[in-house]
Amino acid sequence: MTVDQLLREAGAAHAKGDLKRATALAQQALEMDEQSIQAKLLLGVIEAKVGDPTAAVGWLRQVREADPGSFHAPFWQSVALHRLGFVAEAAESVQAALLLNPNDAQALAQLGRCLMDLRRLPEAEELLRRSVHLSGGAPPVQFQLSLCLHLQGRDEEAERLLAQVLGAMPPSAQNFEHLASYLMTQGNALGAVACARRALEVAPNSPSTQLLLGRILQEENRAAEAEQLLRKAAESGSKDAPTMARLGTALQGLGRLDEAIGCFQNAIAVDPSQGYPYFALVNGKRVVDEDRSLLERMTALADDARLTPRDHSFLRYGLGKAHGDLGDYQASMENYRIANDIEADLRFHGRLFDFAEYTDRVDRTIHRFTAPELARMKTAGSASDVPIFVVGMMRSGTTLVEQILSSHPEVGAGGEQPFWVNNWPLAVDGAKHSPEGMSKLADRYLAILTRLAPGNRHVVDKMPVNYAGLGIIHSVFPRAKIVHIRRHPVDNCLSIYFTPNRVMTEFAHVPENIVFAYREYLRVMDHWRSVLPPEALLEIDYSDLVSDAEQVIRKTIDFLGLPWDDACLSPHQNQRSVVTPSVWQVRQPIYRSSLETWKKYEPWLGPFGELLPKTSEMKC
């Protein structure tokens, strides 16, 4: 066949969704004509859709250089850049496409998505509304618009739009499930619940649908509703291995650890080639000598070349935990290294952590929130003292502190709320909050806490990274209490390295990056310590908490102005749902075995060892 014939057939295969054949034909055409712009464009589009986004960017850059009038090259380059996490660059690329075709609905939606991620929400909303109009109301674009409204605190509008879109869609439980899962990853719990309920209306006896809605409600701290659905899913006797594994995770969160282990074992029995159930099984217990046959099975599976990268990653994390429990710390560290290398490749696709940009963010925060500026801003703040903020570097013990505090009868648990992550960049970048604007911000946040824990005098928000936004948080809620939990630096960084993350963390998986981010965390906490009033901030050490629990807990309860309650000394008996990686640890009585973990791994610490000179007298 000629090059033109190959390209015509490749285009037809692409149109039919046969991407494998389309790729093969385009590559064959490119071998015959190394300068074929059409072949490079098709390869770039396919890679941007489902393949390697880094390769897509390379192909599409060549097309743009050779054909500046190409609309598709900058559009799909934007899609690939967005997948890689280069949001600002993705926005610039799709803007170039829109210069060539200003009324393309897909490009408008893509730019809207980028601007949403950059928190330029009014602009994003305008673009998404234009895309909805031009696309004839395409459901994916309307879901993006509902999320944009949700992020602006316009939940009633978002809910009406969701109901309208869902009502117009063909009744497919699978479609609704996919949408619910997607919306949950975007932080749109309102939309996720609506979609999952719609799926359940279509398929009321579906275990996967019951499980999905149960897990969403669990994350929303609606444990009673969640447990009812999870029981139905369990009673269905499903033999679907992924469903059984997800059910086990949900039961772990509710503290039903023995039932969870049974689910993971059943999932492995149904399909022994999955990685996650093995990881969850060893992560939900202490591995002992009697479990060595399990380790042998995991090791044999990890060496299977047919394993998917994500399954391989989970197996390696599990083997790292298991070998650590058994005292083989060299093997433990090697398995953790392999797991993190896999995750870095899966999540970052070769993208390097931007040290300078991260430092600049911290610099801007410090320069923006000086003591005089905080004093000025908080005069417009809310009088409410409902929120309690528990902050610290991730894996520092925030879940344990929340479990302790929410054991008190006057304190509810709010989990990890993304609200401030979504709102503090505007403040850091210099946006002036008027008294009216700050009042609306406070009202929106209090509405979330009230929904999560109605009837409580206080509600804990334990989003660890809120440490970076304490300036705007204190300005909006000057009467709110902040508890900062700090942990031995090397133990903290190792715990980050040893734990698979549910969400992408830009500095995770690479020891040098973790150490750098930890030092920046210390720097910004030094700043807050110097500008926040002492009555607003209490700092406790994890080592003190687990070594002398009663003294530290009494001090914390007193700081919060609450009467003492003995329930705070038994956080493992707290029945609230837990959805963080600490799900097993917080179900145990407070223990000291996690202290000085670094000593066990000392010969293999590598870059983590750079933090040791600062630990003789830790003040972070």
PDB file of N, CA, C and O in Angstrom, residues 79 104 192 265 309 336 375 416 439 453 459 471 521 552 561 596:
ATOM      1  N   VAL A  79      -4.527  18.228  25.815  1.00  0.00           N
ATOM      2  CA  VAL A  79      -5.038  17.050  26.537  1.00  0.00           C
ATOM      3  C   VAL A  79      -3.872  16.269  27.150  1.00  0.00           C
ATOM      4  O   VAL A  79      -3.921  15.849  28.314  1.00  0.00           O
ATOM      5  N   ASP A 104     -15.137  26.003  18.790  1.00  0.00           N
ATOM      6  CA  ASP A 104     -15.100  24.547  18.939  1.00  0.00           C
ATOM      7  C   ASP A 104     -15.497  24.179  20.369  1.00  0.00           C
ATOM      8  O   ASP A 104     -14.834  24.592  21.341  1.00  0.00           O
ATOM      9  N   ALA A 192     -21.505  13.069  42.955  1.00  0.00           N
ATOM     10  CA  ALA A 192     -21.217  11.638  43.050  1.00  0.00           C
ATOM     11  C   ALA A 192     -22.376  10.892  43.701  1.00  0.00           C
ATOM     12  O   ALA A 192     -22.773   9.815  43.248  1.00  0.00           O
ATOM     13  N   GLN A 265      -9.343 -12.103  51.441  1.00  0.00           N
ATOM     14  CA  GLN A 265      -9.008 -13.510  51.184  1.00  0.00           C
ATOM     15  C   GLN A 265      -9.910 -14.085  50.096  1.00  0.00           C
ATOM     16  O   GLN A 265      -9.447 -14.825  49.227  1.00  0.00           O
ATOM     17  N   PRO A 309       1.312  -2.786  35.881  1.00  0.00           N
ATOM     18  CA  PRO A 309       2.157  -1.973  36.765  1.00  0.00           C
ATOM     19  C   PRO A 309       1.486  -1.638  38.105  1.00  0.00           C
ATOM     20  O   PRO A 309       2.131  -1.661  39.146  1.00  0.00           O
ATOM     21  N   TYR A 336       9.918  -1.440  48.806  1.00  0.00           N
ATOM     22  CA  TYR A 336       9.352  -0.083  48.791  1.00  0.00           C
ATOM     23  C   TYR A 336       9.961   0.744  47.663  1.00  0.00           C
ATOM     24  O   TYR A 336       9.265   1.550  47.020  1.00  0.00           O
ATOM     25  N   ALA A 375      -3.622  40.605  61.088  1.00  0.00           N
ATOM     26  CA  ALA A 375      -4.412  41.419  62.023  1.00  0.00           C
ATOM     27  C   ALA A 375      -5.479  42.213  61.282  1.00  0.00           C
ATOM     28  O   ALA A 375      -6.612  42.372  61.761  1.00  0.00           O
ATOM     29  N   GLU A 416     -10.966  14.759  55.805  1.00  0.00           N
ATOM     30  CA  GLU A 416     -10.049  15.631  55.066  1.00  0.00           C
ATOM     31  C   GLU A 416     -10.834  16.394  54.002  1.00  0.00           C
ATOM     32  O   GLU A 416     -11.176  15.851  52.952  1.00  0.00           O
ATOM     33  N   SER A 439     -17.128  36.557  54.550  1.00  0.00           N
ATOM     34  CA  SER A 439     -18.337  36.042  55.191  1.00  0.00           C
ATOM     35  C   SER A 439     -18.932  34.904  54.374  1.00  0.00           C
ATOM     36  O   SER A 439     -19.354  33.875  54.931  1.00  0.00           O
ATOM     37  N   ALA A 453     -21.274  16.704  60.160  1.00  0.00           N
ATOM     38  CA  ALA A 453     -21.399  16.350  61.586  1.00  0.00           C
ATOM     39  C   ALA A 453     -22.445  17.241  62.237  1.00  0.00           C
ATOM     40  O   ALA A 453     -22.127  18.117  63.050  1.00  0.00           O
ATOM     41  N   VAL A 459     -16.319  20.692  64.902  1.00  0.00           N
ATOM     42  CA  VAL A 459     -16.078  19.675  63.884  1.00  0.00           C
ATOM     43  C   VAL A 459     -14.614  19.771  63.463  1.00  0.00           C
ATOM     44  O   VAL A 459     -14.108  20.864  63.187  1.00  0.00           O
ATOM     45  N   GLY A 471      -2.856  30.953  56.979  1.00  0.00           N
ATOM     46  CA  GLY A 471      -3.062  32.400  56.933  1.00  0.00           C
ATOM     47  C   GLY A 471      -4.499  32.758  56.616  1.00  0.00           C
ATOM     48  O   GLY A 471      -5.153  33.497  57.357  1.00  0.00           O
ATOM     49  N   TYR A 521       7.966  22.509  54.419  1.00  0.00           N
ATOM     50  CA  TYR A 521       6.917  22.440  55.456  1.00  0.00           C
ATOM     51  C   TYR A 521       7.437  23.026  56.772  1.00  0.00           C
ATOM     52  O   TYR A 521       6.747  23.814  57.437  1.00  0.00           O
ATOM     53  N   VAL A 552      -0.832  14.489  77.145  1.00  0.00           N
ATOM     54  CA  VAL A 552      -0.933  15.260  75.908  1.00  0.00           C
ATOM     55  C   VAL A 552      -2.396  15.464  75.525  1.00  0.00           C
ATOM     56  O   VAL A 552      -2.797  16.560  75.094  1.00  0.00           O
ATOM     57  N   GLY A 561     -10.832  24.185  75.074  1.00  0.00           N
ATOM     58  CA  GLY A 561     -11.866  24.731  75.941  1.00  0.00           C
ATOM     59  C   GLY A 561     -13.016  23.771  76.197  1.00  0.00           C
ATOM     60  O   GLY A 561     -14.144  24.203  76.479  1.00  0.00           O
ATOM     61  N   GLU A 596      10.844   5.862  66.101  1.00  0.00           N
ATOM     62  CA  GLU A 596      12.213   5.558  65.702  1.00  0.00           C
ATOM     63  C   GLU A 596      12.289   4.407  64.699  1.00  0.00           C
ATOM     64  O   GLU A 596      13.202   3.584  64.719  1.00  0.00           O
TER      65      GLU A 596
END
